[in-house]
C-alpha positions in Angstrom: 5.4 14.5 -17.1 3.2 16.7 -14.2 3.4 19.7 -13.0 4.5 19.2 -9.7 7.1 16.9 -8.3 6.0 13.2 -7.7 7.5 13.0 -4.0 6.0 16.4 -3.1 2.7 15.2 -4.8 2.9 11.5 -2.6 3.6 13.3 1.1 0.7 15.6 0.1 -1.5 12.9 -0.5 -0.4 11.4 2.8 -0.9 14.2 5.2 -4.3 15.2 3.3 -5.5 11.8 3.9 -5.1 12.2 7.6 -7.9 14.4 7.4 -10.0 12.8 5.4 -9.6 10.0 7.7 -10.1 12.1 11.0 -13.5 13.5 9.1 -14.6 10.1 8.1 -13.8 8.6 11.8 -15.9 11.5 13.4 -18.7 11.1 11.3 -18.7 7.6 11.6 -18.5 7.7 15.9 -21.3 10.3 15.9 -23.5 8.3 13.6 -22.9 5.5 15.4 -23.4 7.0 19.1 -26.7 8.1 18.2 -27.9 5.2 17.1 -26.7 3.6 20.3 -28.2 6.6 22.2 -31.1 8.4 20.2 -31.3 11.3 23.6 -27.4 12.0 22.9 -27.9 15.1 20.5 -30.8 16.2 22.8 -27.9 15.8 26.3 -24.7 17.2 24.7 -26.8 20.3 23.4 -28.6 20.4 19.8 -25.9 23.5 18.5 -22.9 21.7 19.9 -24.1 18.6 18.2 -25.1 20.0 14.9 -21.3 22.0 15.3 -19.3 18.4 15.6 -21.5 17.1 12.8 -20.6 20.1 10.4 -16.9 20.5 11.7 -16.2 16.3 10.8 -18.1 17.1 7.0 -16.3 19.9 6.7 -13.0 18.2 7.5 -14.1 15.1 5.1 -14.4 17.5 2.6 -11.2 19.6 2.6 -9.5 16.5 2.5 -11.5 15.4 -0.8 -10.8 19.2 -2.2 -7.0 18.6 -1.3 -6.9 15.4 -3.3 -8.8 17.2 -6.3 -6.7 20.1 -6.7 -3.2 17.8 -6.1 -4.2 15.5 -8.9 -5.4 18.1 -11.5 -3.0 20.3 -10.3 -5.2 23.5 -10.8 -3.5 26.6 -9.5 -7.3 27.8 -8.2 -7.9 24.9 -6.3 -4.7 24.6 -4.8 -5.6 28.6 -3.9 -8.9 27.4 -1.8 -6.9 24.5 -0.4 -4.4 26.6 0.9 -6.4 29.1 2.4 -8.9 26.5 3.8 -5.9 25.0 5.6 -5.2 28.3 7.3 -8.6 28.4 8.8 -8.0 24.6 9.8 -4.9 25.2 11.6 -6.3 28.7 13.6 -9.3 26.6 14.3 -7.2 23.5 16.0 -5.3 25.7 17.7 -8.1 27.7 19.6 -9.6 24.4 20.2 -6.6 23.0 21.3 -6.1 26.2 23.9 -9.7 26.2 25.0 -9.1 22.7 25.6 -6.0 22.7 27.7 -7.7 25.3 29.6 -10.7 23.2 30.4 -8.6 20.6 31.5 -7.0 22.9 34.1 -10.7 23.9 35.1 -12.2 20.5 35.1 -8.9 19.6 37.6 -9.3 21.7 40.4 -13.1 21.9 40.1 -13.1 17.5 40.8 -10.4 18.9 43.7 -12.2 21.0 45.1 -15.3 19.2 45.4 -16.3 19.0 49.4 -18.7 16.0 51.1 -21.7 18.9 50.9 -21.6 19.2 46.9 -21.5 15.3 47.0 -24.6 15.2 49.6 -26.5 17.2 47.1 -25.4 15.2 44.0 -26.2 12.0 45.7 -29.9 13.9 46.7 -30.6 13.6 42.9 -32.0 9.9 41.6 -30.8 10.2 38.2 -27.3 11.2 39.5 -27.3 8.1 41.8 -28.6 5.9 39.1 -25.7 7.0 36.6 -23.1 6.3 39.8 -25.4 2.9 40.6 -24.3 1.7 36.9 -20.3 3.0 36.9 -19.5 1.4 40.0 -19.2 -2.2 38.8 -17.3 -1.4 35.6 -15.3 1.2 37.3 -14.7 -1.2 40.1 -15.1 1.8 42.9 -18.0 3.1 45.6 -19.1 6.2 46.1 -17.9 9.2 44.9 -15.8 10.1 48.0 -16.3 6.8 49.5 -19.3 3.8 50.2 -20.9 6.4 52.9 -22.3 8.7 50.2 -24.8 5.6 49.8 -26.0 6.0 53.6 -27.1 2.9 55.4 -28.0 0.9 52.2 -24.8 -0.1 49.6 -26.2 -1.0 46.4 -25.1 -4.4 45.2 -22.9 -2.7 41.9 -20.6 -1.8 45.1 -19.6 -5.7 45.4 -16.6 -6.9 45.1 -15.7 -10.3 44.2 -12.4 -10.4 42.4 -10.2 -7.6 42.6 -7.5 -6.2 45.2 -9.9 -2.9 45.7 -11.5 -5.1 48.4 -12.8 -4.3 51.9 -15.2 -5.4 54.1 -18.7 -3.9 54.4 -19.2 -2.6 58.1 -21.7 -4.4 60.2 -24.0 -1.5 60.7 -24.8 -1.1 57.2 -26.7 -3.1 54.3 -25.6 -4.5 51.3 -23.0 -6.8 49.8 -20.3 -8.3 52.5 -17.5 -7.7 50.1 -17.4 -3.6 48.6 -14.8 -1.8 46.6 -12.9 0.2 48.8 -12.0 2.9 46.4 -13.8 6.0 45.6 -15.3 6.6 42.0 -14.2 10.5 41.9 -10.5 9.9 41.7 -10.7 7.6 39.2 -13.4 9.7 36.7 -11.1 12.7 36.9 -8.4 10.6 36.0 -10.2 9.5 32.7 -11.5 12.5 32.0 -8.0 14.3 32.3 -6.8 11.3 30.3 -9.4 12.3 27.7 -8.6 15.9 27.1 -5.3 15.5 27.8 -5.6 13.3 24.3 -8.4 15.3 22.8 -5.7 18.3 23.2 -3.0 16.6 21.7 -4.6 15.3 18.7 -6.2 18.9 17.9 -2.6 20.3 18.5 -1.4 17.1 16.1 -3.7 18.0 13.3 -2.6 21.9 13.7 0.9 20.9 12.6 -0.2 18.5 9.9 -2.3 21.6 8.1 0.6 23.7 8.4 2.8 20.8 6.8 -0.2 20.6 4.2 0.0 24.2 3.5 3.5 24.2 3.2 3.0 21.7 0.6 0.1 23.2 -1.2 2.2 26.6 -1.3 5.1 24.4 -3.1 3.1 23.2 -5.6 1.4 26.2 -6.1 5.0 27.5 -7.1 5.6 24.6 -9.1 3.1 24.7 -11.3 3.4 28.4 -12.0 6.9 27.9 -13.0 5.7 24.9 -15.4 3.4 27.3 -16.8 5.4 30.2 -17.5 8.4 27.8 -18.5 6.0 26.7 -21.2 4.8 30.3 -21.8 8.1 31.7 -22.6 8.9 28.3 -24.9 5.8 29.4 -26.5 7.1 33.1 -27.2 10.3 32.2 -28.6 9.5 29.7 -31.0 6.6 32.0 -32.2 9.5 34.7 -32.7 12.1 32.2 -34.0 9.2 31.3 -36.2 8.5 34.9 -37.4 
């Protein structure tokens, strides 16, 4: 019979997999965004990068350490595992604070944007390429509307079936049919979406390492009391022997 109770040792298992999951997901999305866009290390920033790289390893790993030290049920391990799970959970939570605060920041910065920030944005060819190819997918024009593109309305602005429909004006070029709705709405929509999520899984996986140290503390006491169960055994059959 083990150390440590079998239904204590089988939610362990389940909320220690959730990291090793997480860690194996991450590594798995950045390997694969970079093969899909070699520049992306290079535009997210080379420390930030080399940061979400080492964070997803090190989250593969404590999960892997977790499932070690819960099947040999070593009192050392379960030690590292327990203090490992302390840094997780500080580390989710500032991330899940700093996060929650950038969504408040990135909200009332995509308010507060006025038509002159946009004139400058849409002054810049690699911003207006990056717009040209969201439009169609996004099914909007413009940022603010289709007269950030001037006299000429690119042909990603047409609109064939949707109910975001309006007719181009005479006096300007491009396709008869355009979206009528902006593209800045809808981009701070997804990107609130995004952290909004972002936030609550990094809150999420706070909880679950405090669940996982509960755990790991339980077992902890549990094998100590096997050992010194069997320790005092030991002792008085030695006496009872003597």
């Amino acid at each position: 019979m083990g150390k440590i109770n079998g239904c204590l040792k089988c939610v362990f298992f389940l909320l220690n997999a959730m990291f090793g999951i997480f860690g194996g997901l991450m590594i798995f999305g950045l390997v694969k965004a970079q093969a899909v866009e070699p520049q992306l290390p290079s535009a997210v920033g080379h420390w930030l990068w080399v940061g979400l790289c080492v964070f997803s390893l090190g989250m593969l790993m404590v999960s892997i350490l977790g499932g070690t030290a819960a099947k040999t049920e070593k009192t050392a391990l379960l030690k590292v595992f327990a203090g490992l799970e302390v840094a997780v959970m500080i580390i989710m939570m500032i991330l899940g604070i700093v996060m929650a605060s950038c969504r408040n920041k990135v909200k009332v910065s995509f308010e507060n944007i006025s038509p002159d920030i946009v004139g400058e944005m849409m002054a810049k060819n690699n911003i207006r390429e990056i717009l040209n190819d969201a439009q169609e997918p996004l099914q909007c024009c413009g940022f603010m509307s289709y007269q950030d593109w001037g006299s000429s309305i690119p042909g990603s602005c047409k609109c064939s079936e949707s109910t975001f429909c309006t007719n181009r004006p005479g006096n300007l070029e491009g396709p008869a049919i355009i979206y009528s709705r902006p593209c800045l709405p809808i981009a701070s929509d997804m990107l609130d979406l995004a952290l909004t999520v972002s936030m609550g899984v990094l809150f999420g996986f706070a909880v679950t390492a405090l669940l996982c140290l509960g755990a790991s503390l339980l077992m902890i006491g549990q094998v100590r009391r096997h050992d010194g169960g069997r320790g005092r055994q030991a002792i008085a059959m030695t006496t009872h022997g003597i």
